[in-house]
PDB file of N, CA and C in Angstrom:
ATOM      1  N   MET A   1       9.682   5.968  -2.047  1.00  0.00           N
ATOM      2  CA  MET A   1       9.107   6.141  -3.330  1.00  0.00           C
ATOM      3  C   MET A   1       9.304   7.530  -3.492  1.00  0.00           C
ATOM      4  N   LYS A   2       9.634   7.348  -4.901  1.00  0.00           N
ATOM      5  CA  LYS A   2      10.106   8.591  -5.760  1.00  0.00           C
ATOM      6  C   LYS A   2       8.766   9.412  -6.426  1.00  0.00           C
ATOM      7  N   TYR A   3       8.714  10.471  -5.916  1.00  0.00           N
ATOM      8  CA  TYR A   3       7.519  11.218  -7.054  1.00  0.00           C
ATOM      9  C   TYR A   3       7.653  11.903  -7.987  1.00  0.00           C
ATOM     10  N   TYR A   4       7.198  12.206  -9.094  1.00  0.00           N
ATOM     11  CA  TYR A   4       7.167  12.241 -10.530  1.00  0.00           C
ATOM     12  C   TYR A   4       6.452  13.795 -10.663  1.00  0.00           C
ATOM     13  N   PRO A   5       6.168  14.684 -11.452  1.00  0.00           N
ATOM     14  CA  PRO A   5       5.240  15.575 -11.757  1.00  0.00           C
ATOM     15  C   PRO A   5       4.537  14.493 -12.510  1.00  0.00           C
ATOM     16  N   MET A   6       3.308  15.356 -12.020  1.00  0.00           N
ATOM     17  CA  MET A   6       2.294  14.978 -12.961  1.00  0.00           C
ATOM     18  C   MET A   6       2.026  15.286 -14.723  1.00  0.00           C
ATOM     19  N   ASN A   7       2.083  14.406 -15.412  1.00  0.00           N
ATOM     20  CA  ASN A   7       1.634  14.757 -16.470  1.00  0.00           C
ATOM     21  C   ASN A   7       0.071  15.156 -16.925  1.00  0.00           C
ATOM     22  N   ASP A   8      -0.294  15.661 -18.214  1.00  0.00           N
ATOM     23  CA  ASP A   8      -1.791  16.207 -18.215  1.00  0.00           C
ATOM     24  C   ASP A   8      -2.655  14.857 -18.210  1.00  0.00           C
ATOM     25  N   LEU A   9      -2.346  13.714 -18.382  1.00  0.00           N
ATOM     26  CA  LEU A   9      -3.315  12.335 -18.383  1.00  0.00           C
ATOM     27  C   LEU A   9      -3.502  12.280 -16.911  1.00  0.00           C
ATOM     28  N   VAL A  10      -2.607  12.183 -16.009  1.00  0.00           N
ATOM     29  CA  VAL A  10      -2.229  12.204 -14.675  1.00  0.00           C
ATOM     30  C   VAL A  10      -2.976  13.058 -14.036  1.00  0.00           C
ATOM     31  N   LYS A  11      -2.864  14.512 -14.464  1.00  0.00           N
ATOM     32  CA  LYS A  11      -3.876  15.477 -13.683  1.00  0.00           C
ATOM     33  C   LYS A  11      -5.079  15.535 -14.167  1.00  0.00           C
ATOM     34  N   GLU A  12      -5.905  15.260 -15.413  1.00  0.00           N
ATOM     35  CA  GLU A  12      -6.915  14.847 -15.450  1.00  0.00           C
ATOM     36  C   GLU A  12      -7.628  13.566 -14.820  1.00  0.00           C
ATOM     37  N   GLN A  13      -7.097  12.282 -14.417  1.00  0.00           N
ATOM     38  CA  GLN A  13      -7.672  11.325 -13.764  1.00  0.00           C
ATOM     39  C   GLN A  13      -7.504  11.730 -12.252  1.00  0.00           C
ATOM     40  N   SER A  14      -6.706  12.409 -11.932  1.00  0.00           N
ATOM     41  CA  SER A  14      -6.470  12.713 -10.434  1.00  0.00           C
ATOM     42  C   SER A  14      -7.234  13.463  -9.702  1.00  0.00           C
ATOM     43  N   LYS A  15      -7.975  13.556 -10.479  1.00  0.00           N
ATOM     44  CA  LYS A  15      -9.576  14.587  -9.816  1.00  0.00           C
ATOM     45  C   LYS A  15      -8.856  15.727  -8.701  1.00  0.00           C
ATOM     46  N   ASN A  16      -7.933  16.480  -9.356  1.00  0.00           N
ATOM     47  CA  ASN A  16      -7.399  17.532  -8.010  1.00  0.00           C
ATOM     48  C   ASN A  16      -6.870  17.265  -7.244  1.00  0.00           C
ATOM     49  N   HIS A  17      -6.708  15.609  -6.775  1.00  0.00           N
ATOM     50  CA  HIS A  17      -6.254  15.597  -5.650  1.00  0.00           C
ATOM     51  C   HIS A  17      -4.334  15.671  -5.469  1.00  0.00           C
ATOM     52  N   GLN A  18      -3.727  15.890  -4.642  1.00  0.00           N
ATOM     53  CA  GLN A  18      -2.033  16.235  -4.863  1.00  0.00           C
ATOM     54  C   GLN A  18      -1.524  15.165  -5.255  1.00  0.00           C
ATOM     55  N   PHE A  19      -2.087  13.912  -4.672  1.00  0.00           N
ATOM     56  CA  PHE A  19      -0.900  12.891  -5.109  1.00  0.00           C
ATOM     57  C   PHE A  19      -1.738  11.861  -5.698  1.00  0.00           C
ATOM     58  N   SER A  20      -0.946  10.869  -6.454  1.00  0.00           N
ATOM     59  CA  SER A  20      -1.836   9.972  -7.596  1.00  0.00           C
ATOM     60  C   SER A  20      -0.846   8.624  -7.789  1.00  0.00           C
ATOM     61  N   TYR A  21      -0.909   7.615  -7.832  1.00  0.00           N
ATOM     62  CA  TYR A  21      -0.398   6.701  -7.388  1.00  0.00           C
ATOM     63  C   TYR A  21      -0.865   5.130  -8.830  1.00  0.00           C
ATOM     64  N   THR A  22      -0.170   4.716  -9.183  1.00  0.00           N
ATOM     65  CA  THR A  22      -0.524   3.968 -10.141  1.00  0.00           C
ATOM     66  C   THR A  22       0.308   2.461  -9.785  1.00  0.00           C
ATOM     67  N   VAL A  23      -0.901   1.569  -9.554  1.00  0.00           N
ATOM     68  CA  VAL A  23      -0.924   0.233  -9.017  1.00  0.00           C
ATOM     69  C   VAL A  23      -1.007  -0.707  -9.988  1.00  0.00           C
ATOM     70  N   ILE A  24      -0.178  -2.017 -10.049  1.00  0.00           N
ATOM     71  CA  ILE A  24      -0.678  -3.190 -10.525  1.00  0.00           C
ATOM     72  C   ILE A  24      -0.867  -4.006  -9.465  1.00  0.00           C
ATOM     73  N   VAL A  25      -1.961  -4.658  -9.768  1.00  0.00           N
ATOM     74  CA  VAL A  25      -2.393  -5.990  -8.867  1.00  0.00           C
ATOM     75  C   VAL A  25      -2.326  -7.015  -9.871  1.00  0.00           C
ATOM     76  N   ASN A  26      -1.747  -7.678  -9.480  1.00  0.00           N
ATOM     77  CA  ASN A  26      -1.998  -9.301 -10.227  1.00  0.00           C
ATOM     78  C   ASN A  26      -2.862 -10.371  -9.214  1.00  0.00           C
ATOM     79  N   LEU A  27      -3.561 -10.774 -10.199  1.00  0.00           N
ATOM     80  CA  LEU A  27      -4.398 -11.694 -10.149  1.00  0.00           C
ATOM     81  C   LEU A  27      -4.543 -13.025 -10.304  1.00  0.00           C
ATOM     82  N   GLN A  28      -4.685 -13.963  -9.648  1.00  0.00           N
ATOM     83  CA  GLN A  28      -5.048 -15.619 -10.094  1.00  0.00           C
ATOM     84  C   GLN A  28      -6.438 -15.888 -10.125  1.00  0.00           C
ATOM     85  N   THR A  29      -6.936 -16.396 -11.134  1.00  0.00           N
ATOM     86  CA  THR A  29      -8.031 -17.111 -11.106  1.00  0.00           C
ATOM     87  C   THR A  29      -8.049 -18.647 -11.630  1.00  0.00           C
ATOM     88  N   ARG A  30      -9.396 -18.816 -11.318  1.00  0.00           N
ATOM     89  CA  ARG A  30      -9.373 -20.536 -11.345  1.00  0.00           C
ATOM     90  C   ARG A  30     -11.016 -20.537 -12.031  1.00  0.00           C
ATOM     91  N   LYS A  31     -11.194 -21.425 -12.728  1.00  0.00           N
ATOM     92  CA  LYS A  31     -12.130 -21.204 -13.665  1.00  0.00           C
ATOM     93  C   LYS A  31     -12.407 -22.775 -14.413  1.00  0.00           C
ATOM     94  N   ASN A  32     -13.012 -23.429 -14.195  1.00  0.00           N
ATOM     95  CA  ASN A  32     -13.281 -24.966 -14.423  1.00  0.00           C
ATOM     96  C   ASN A  32     -12.070 -25.394 -14.375  1.00  0.00           C
ATOM     97  N   ASP A  33     -11.274 -25.551 -13.367  1.00  0.00           N
ATOM     98  CA  ASP A  33      -9.657 -26.180 -12.809  1.00  0.00           C
ATOM     99  C   ASP A  33      -8.808 -25.743 -13.811  1.00  0.00           C
ATOM    100  N   GLU A  34      -8.834 -24.284 -14.530  1.00  0.00           N
ATOM    101  CA  GLU A  34      -8.019 -23.651 -15.486  1.00  0.00           C
ATOM    102  C   GLU A  34      -7.449 -22.622 -14.759  1.00  0.00           C
ATOM    103  N   GLU A  35      -6.346 -22.259 -15.006  1.00  0.00           N
ATOM    104  CA  GLU A  35      -5.396 -21.066 -13.799  1.00  0.00           C
ATOM    105  C   GLU A  35      -5.162 -20.065 -14.984  1.00  0.00           C
ATOM    106  N   GLU A  36      -5.604 -19.071 -14.638  1.00  0.00           N
ATOM    107  CA  GLU A  36      -5.084 -17.776 -15.310  1.00  0.00           C
ATOM    108  C   GLU A  36      -4.843 -16.463 -14.811  1.00  0.00           C
ATOM    109  N   TYR A  37      -3.814 -15.862 -15.093  1.00  0.00           N
ATOM    110  CA  TYR A  37      -2.855 -15.037 -14.265  1.00  0.00           C
ATOM    111  C   TYR A  37      -3.605 -13.440 -15.074  1.00  0.00           C
ATOM    112  N   ILE A  38      -4.176 -12.296 -14.202  1.00  0.00           N
ATOM    113  CA  ILE A  38      -4.518 -11.409 -14.980  1.00  0.00           C
ATOM    114  C   ILE A  38      -3.923 -10.047 -13.936  1.00  0.00           C
ATOM    115  N   ASN A  39      -3.573  -9.080 -14.673  1.00  0.00           N
ATOM    116  CA  ASN A  39      -2.767  -7.937 -14.323  1.00  0.00           C
ATOM    117  C   ASN A  39      -4.061  -6.602 -14.297  1.00  0.00           C
ATOM    118  N   ARG A  40      -4.295  -6.037 -13.215  1.00  0.00           N
ATOM    119  CA  ARG A  40      -5.359  -4.735 -13.255  1.00  0.00           C
ATOM    120  C   ARG A  40      -4.382  -3.541 -12.830  1.00  0.00           C
ATOM    121  N   THR A  41      -4.543  -2.711 -13.689  1.00  0.00           N
ATOM    122  CA  THR A  41      -3.832  -1.369 -13.222  1.00  0.00           C
ATOM    123  C   THR A  41      -4.672  -0.457 -12.580  1.00  0.00           C
ATOM    124  N   VAL A  42      -4.299  -0.216 -11.455  1.00  0.00           N
ATOM    125  CA  VAL A  42      -5.197   0.798 -10.268  1.00  0.00           C
ATOM    126  C   VAL A  42      -4.551   1.991 -10.125  1.00  0.00           C
ATOM    127  N   ARG A  43      -5.282   3.386 -10.350  1.00  0.00           N
ATOM    128  CA  ARG A  43      -4.937   4.358 -10.066  1.00  0.00           C
ATOM    129  C   ARG A  43      -5.810   4.872  -8.410  1.00  0.00           C
ATOM    130  N   VAL A  44      -4.659   5.331  -7.689  1.00  0.00           N
ATOM    131  CA  VAL A  44      -5.309   5.436  -6.359  1.00  0.00           C
ATOM    132  C   VAL A  44      -4.811   6.761  -6.123  1.00  0.00           C
ATOM    133  N   ASN A  45      -5.863   7.722  -5.811  1.00  0.00           N
ATOM    134  CA  ASN A  45      -5.599   9.085  -5.645  1.00  0.00           C
ATOM    135  C   ASN A  45      -6.125   9.891  -4.082  1.00  0.00           C
ATOM    136  N   SER A  46      -5.024  10.915  -3.739  1.00  0.00           N
ATOM    137  CA  SER A  46      -5.005  10.938  -2.177  1.00  0.00           C
ATOM    138  C   SER A  46      -4.649  12.499  -2.283  1.00  0.00           C
ATOM    139  N   ASP A  47      -5.009  13.127  -1.006  1.00  0.00           N
ATOM    140  CA  ASP A  47      -4.606  14.480  -1.046  1.00  0.00           C
ATOM    141  C   ASP A  47      -3.849  14.392   0.046  1.00  0.00           C
ATOM    142  N   ASN A  48      -3.054  13.192   0.435  1.00  0.00           N
ATOM    143  CA  ASN A  48      -2.355  12.784   1.670  1.00  0.00           C
ATOM    144  C   ASN A  48      -0.833  11.620   0.930  1.00  0.00           C
ATOM    145  N   LYS A  49      -0.006  11.972   1.383  1.00  0.00           N
ATOM    146  CA  LYS A  49       1.326  10.972   0.984  1.00  0.00           C
ATOM    147  C   LYS A  49       1.036   9.573   1.395  1.00  0.00           C
ATOM    148  N   LEU A  50       0.629   8.821   0.757  1.00  0.00           N
ATOM    149  CA  LEU A  50       0.256   7.588   1.435  1.00  0.00           C
ATOM    150  C   LEU A  50       1.900   6.704   1.311  1.00  0.00           C
ATOM    151  N   VAL A  51       1.675   5.805   2.713  1.00  0.00           N
ATOM    152  CA  VAL A  51       2.921   4.778   3.060  1.00  0.00           C
ATOM    153  C   VAL A  51       2.351   3.540   2.155  1.00  0.00           C
ATOM    154  N   GLU A  52       3.538   2.558   2.281  1.00  0.00           N
ATOM    155  CA  GLU A  52       3.081   1.809   0.982  1.00  0.00           C
ATOM    156  C   GLU A  52       1.881   0.680   1.633  1.00  0.00           C
ATOM    157  N   ASP A  53       2.090   0.324   2.600  1.00  0.00           N
ATOM    158  CA  ASP A  53       0.833  -0.392   3.623  1.00  0.00           C
ATOM    159  C   ASP A  53      -0.759   0.186   2.856  1.00  0.00           C
ATOM    160  N   ASP A  54      -0.623   1.594   3.535  1.00  0.00           N
ATOM    161  CA  ASP A  54      -1.938   2.358   3.002  1.00  0.00           C
ATOM    162  C   ASP A  54      -2.149   2.347   1.354  1.00  0.00           C
ATOM    163  N   LEU A  55      -1.094   2.283   1.022  1.00  0.00           N
ATOM    164  CA  LEU A  55      -1.381   2.160  -0.760  1.00  0.00           C
ATOM    165  C   LEU A  55      -1.773   0.968  -1.206  1.00  0.00           C
ATOM    166  N   ALA A  56      -1.175  -0.126  -0.821  1.00  0.00           N
ATOM    167  CA  ALA A  56      -1.125  -1.356  -0.899  1.00  0.00           C
ATOM    168  C   ALA A  56      -3.036  -2.040  -0.450  1.00  0.00           C
ATOM    169  N   GLN A  57      -3.182  -1.454   0.062  1.00  0.00           N
ATOM    170  CA  GLN A  57      -4.617  -1.435   0.907  1.00  0.00           C
ATOM    171  C   GLN A  57      -5.816  -0.909   0.105  1.00  0.00           C
ATOM    172  N   ARG A  58      -5.622   0.127  -0.125  1.00  0.00           N
ATOM    173  CA  ARG A  58      -6.306   0.950  -1.495  1.00  0.00           C
ATOM    174  C   ARG A  58      -6.465   0.043  -2.838  1.00  0.00           C
ATOM    175  N   ALA A  59      -5.509  -0.152  -2.932  1.00  0.00           N
ATOM    176  CA  ALA A  59      -5.501  -0.774  -4.459  1.00  0.00           C
ATOM    177  C   ALA A  59      -6.147  -1.961  -4.290  1.00  0.00           C
ATOM    178  N   ALA A  60      -6.351  -2.925  -3.555  1.00  0.00           N
ATOM    179  CA  ALA A  60      -6.994  -3.721  -2.893  1.00  0.00           C
ATOM    180  C   ALA A  60      -8.289  -4.144  -2.947  1.00  0.00           C
ATOM    181  N   ASN A  61      -8.692  -2.761  -2.327  1.00  0.00           N
ATOM    182  CA  ASN A  61     -10.017  -2.566  -2.027  1.00  0.00           C
ATOM    183  C   ASN A  61     -10.379  -2.396  -3.449  1.00  0.00           C
ATOM    184  N   VAL A  62      -9.941  -1.668  -4.659  1.00  0.00           N
ATOM    185  CA  VAL A  62     -10.816  -1.015  -5.857  1.00  0.00           C
ATOM    186  C   VAL A  62     -10.441  -2.739  -6.739  1.00  0.00           C
ATOM    187  N   VAL A  63      -9.813  -3.647  -6.371  1.00  0.00           N
ATOM    188  CA  VAL A  63      -9.698  -4.797  -6.823  1.00  0.00           C
ATOM    189  C   VAL A  63     -10.815  -5.690  -6.542  1.00  0.00           C
ATOM    190  N   TYR A  64     -10.942  -5.436  -4.812  1.00  0.00           N
ATOM    191  CA  TYR A  64     -11.900  -6.525  -4.430  1.00  0.00           C
ATOM    192  C   TYR A  64     -13.572  -6.092  -4.992  1.00  0.00           C
ATOM    193  N   GLY A  65     -13.851  -4.912  -5.265  1.00  0.00           N
ATOM    194  CA  GLY A  65     -14.745  -4.242  -6.001  1.00  0.00           C
ATOM    195  C   GLY A  65     -14.860  -4.467  -7.216  1.00  0.00           C
ATOM    196  N   LEU A  66     -13.838  -4.640  -7.765  1.00  0.00           N
ATOM    197  CA  LEU A  66     -14.135  -4.968  -9.297  1.00  0.00           C
ATOM    198  C   LEU A  66     -14.653  -6.605  -9.362  1.00  0.00           C
ATOM    199  N   ILE A  67     -13.418  -7.640  -8.292  1.00  0.00           N
ATOM    200  CA  ILE A  67     -14.087  -8.692  -8.529  1.00  0.00           C
ATOM    201  C   ILE A  67     -15.564  -9.113  -8.339  1.00  0.00           C
ATOM    202  N   GLU A  68     -16.140  -8.152  -7.111  1.00  0.00           N
ATOM    203  CA  GLU A  68     -17.224  -8.748  -6.765  1.00  0.00           C
ATOM    204  C   GLU A  68     -18.466  -7.917  -7.727  1.00  0.00           C
ATOM    205  N   THR A  69     -18.416  -7.196  -8.578  1.00  0.00           N
ATOM    206  CA  THR A  69     -19.335  -6.419  -9.614  1.00  0.00           C
ATOM    207  C   THR A  69     -19.096  -6.950 -10.930  1.00  0.00           C
ATOM    208  N   HIS A  70     -17.821  -7.282 -11.666  1.00  0.00           N
ATOM    209  CA  HIS A  70     -17.527  -7.535 -12.842  1.00  0.00           C
ATOM    210  C   HIS A  70     -17.870  -9.150 -13.149  1.00  0.00           C
ATOM    211  N   PRO A  71     -18.357  -8.824 -14.371  1.00  0.00           N
ATOM    212  CA  PRO A  71     -19.197 -10.223 -15.047  1.00  0.00           C
ATOM    213  C   PRO A  71     -18.323 -11.228 -15.085  1.00  0.00           C
ATOM    214  N   ASP A  72     -17.100 -10.715 -15.328  1.00  0.00           N
ATOM    215  CA  ASP A  72     -15.889 -11.518 -16.224  1.00  0.00           C
ATOM    216  C   ASP A  72     -15.653 -12.450 -14.809  1.00  0.00           C
ATOM    217  N   PHE A  73     -15.914 -11.878 -13.744  1.00  0.00           N
ATOM    218  CA  PHE A  73     -15.064 -12.837 -12.230  1.00  0.00           C
ATOM    219  C   PHE A  73     -16.481 -13.685 -11.714  1.00  0.00           C
ATOM    220  N   ALA A  74     -17.703 -13.650 -12.599  1.00  0.00           N
ATOM    221  CA  ALA A  74     -18.970 -14.143 -11.945  1.00  0.00           C
ATOM    222  C   ALA A  74     -18.761 -16.053 -12.204  1.00  0.00           C
ATOM    223  N   ASP A  75     -18.391 -16.247 -12.961  1.00  0.00           N
ATOM    224  CA  ASP A  75     -17.963 -17.838 -13.148  1.00  0.00           C
ATOM    225  C   ASP A  75     -16.723 -18.389 -12.546  1.00  0.00           C
ATOM    226  N   CYS A  76     -15.996 -17.598 -11.942  1.00  0.00           N
ATOM    227  CA  CYS A  76     -14.924 -17.799 -11.227  1.00  0.00           C
ATOM    228  C   CYS A  76     -14.959 -18.613  -9.627  1.00  0.00           C
ATOM    229  N   GLU A  77     -14.489 -19.698  -9.847  1.00  0.00           N
ATOM    230  CA  GLU A  77     -14.404 -20.774  -8.808  1.00  0.00           C
ATOM    231  C   GLU A  77     -13.218 -19.896  -7.453  1.00  0.00           C
ATOM    232  N   GLN A  78     -12.457 -19.592  -8.167  1.00  0.00           N
ATOM    233  CA  GLN A  78     -11.480 -18.856  -6.965  1.00  0.00           C
ATOM    234  C   GLN A  78     -10.916 -17.161  -7.419  1.00  0.00           C
ATOM    235  N   VAL A  79     -10.960 -16.326  -7.358  1.00  0.00           N
ATOM    236  CA  VAL A  79     -10.218 -15.447  -7.275  1.00  0.00           C
ATOM    237  C   VAL A  79      -8.951 -14.639  -6.417  1.00  0.00           C
ATOM    238  N   GLN A  80      -7.895 -14.730  -6.613  1.00  0.00           N
ATOM    239  CA  GLN A  80      -7.118 -13.841  -5.287  1.00  0.00           C
ATOM    240  C   GLN A  80      -6.041 -12.840  -5.846  1.00  0.00           C
ATOM    241  N   ILE A  81      -5.815 -12.115  -5.052  1.00  0.00           N
ATOM    242  CA  ILE A  81      -4.470 -11.326  -5.236  1.00  0.00           C
ATOM    243  C   ILE A  81      -3.417 -11.861  -4.866  1.00  0.00           C
ATOM    244  N   ILE A  82      -2.123 -12.187  -6.006  1.00  0.00           N
ATOM    245  CA  ILE A  82      -1.221 -12.727  -5.904  1.00  0.00           C
ATOM    246  C   ILE A  82       0.167 -11.979  -5.671  1.00  0.00           C
ATOM    247  N   GLY A  83      -0.044 -10.743  -5.683  1.00  0.00           N
ATOM    248  CA  GLY A  83       1.184  -9.385  -6.193  1.00  0.00           C
ATOM    249  C   GLY A  83       0.336  -7.948  -6.095  1.00  0.00           C
ATOM    250  N   ILE A  84       0.976  -7.125  -5.630  1.00  0.00           N
ATOM    251  CA  ILE A  84       0.921  -5.350  -5.788  1.00  0.00           C
ATOM    252  C   ILE A  84       2.560  -5.044  -6.010  1.00  0.00           C
ATOM    253  N   THR A  85       2.417  -4.745  -7.004  1.00  0.00           N
ATOM    254  CA  THR A  85       3.734  -3.327  -7.906  1.00  0.00           C
ATOM    255  C   THR A  85       3.387  -1.785  -7.748  1.00  0.00           C
ATOM    256  N   PHE A  86       4.216  -1.537  -6.966  1.00  0.00           N
ATOM    257  CA  PHE A  86       3.689   0.222  -7.190  1.00  0.00           C
ATOM    258  C   PHE A  86       4.739   0.752  -8.285  1.00  0.00           C
ATOM    259  N   ALA A  87       3.914   1.217  -9.210  1.00  0.00           N
ATOM    260  CA  ALA A  87       4.714   1.351 -10.510  1.00  0.00           C
ATOM    261  C   ALA A  87       4.903   3.017 -10.891  1.00  0.00           C
ATOM    262  N   CYS A  88       4.440   4.424 -10.169  1.00  0.00           N
ATOM    263  CA  CYS A  88       4.133   5.527 -10.150  1.00  0.00           C
ATOM    264  C   CYS A  88       3.673   6.001  -9.111  1.00  0.00           C
ATOM    265  N   ALA A  89       4.426   6.855  -8.701  1.00  0.00           N
ATOM    266  CA  ALA A  89       3.888   7.860  -7.619  1.00  0.00           C
ATOM    267  C   ALA A  89       3.775   9.282  -8.105  1.00  0.00           C
ATOM    268  N   TYR A  90       2.994  10.269  -8.372  1.00  0.00           N
ATOM    269  CA  TYR A  90       3.043  11.678  -8.658  1.00  0.00           C
ATOM    270  C   TYR A  90       2.317  12.618  -7.747  1.00  0.00           C
ATOM    271  N   ASP A  91       2.829  13.707  -7.662  1.00  0.00           N
ATOM    272  CA  ASP A  91       2.843  14.846  -6.960  1.00  0.00           C
ATOM    273  C   ASP A  91       2.426  16.015  -7.487  1.00  0.00           C
ATOM    274  N   ARG A  92       1.395  16.345  -7.154  1.00  0.00           N
ATOM    275  CA  ARG A  92       0.930  17.856  -8.037  1.00  0.00           C
ATOM    276  C   ARG A  92       1.788  18.600  -7.797  1.00  0.00           C
ATOM    277  N   GLU A  93       2.470  18.820  -6.681  1.00  0.00           N
ATOM    278  CA  GLU A  93       3.192  20.265  -6.631  1.00  0.00           C
ATOM    279  C   GLU A  93       4.907  20.085  -6.945  1.00  0.00           C
ATOM    280  N   VAL A  94       5.420  18.927  -7.736  1.00  0.00           N
ATOM    281  CA  VAL A  94       6.571  18.610  -8.263  1.00  0.00           C
ATOM    282  C   VAL A  94       6.825  19.040  -9.295  1.00  0.00           C
ATOM    283  N   ILE A  95       7.813  20.035  -9.585  1.00  0.00           N
ATOM    284  CA  ILE A  95       7.584  20.712 -10.941  1.00  0.00           C
ATOM    285  C   ILE A  95       8.988  20.286 -11.729  1.00  0.00           C
TER     286      ILE A  95
END
């Protein structure tokens, strides 16, 4: 994974962590026998460099929390993660 320098927006969102990752999580929902596909962008911050498996697990945990608490998913018969894409990786020390 290639790491890029943090721009001001990422620095603000990273809460002073050294690494920040942008991950896109693809969801499939089913409600009243209709399927819908949704993408959620997740920012994962860490003080340690994450390997892809750990990064995917952290992003999935964030989305599972969203699924359990957000009212948009309350009426869904099924919600599942069908894909995870690593979009960007930032390192605060890269100039």
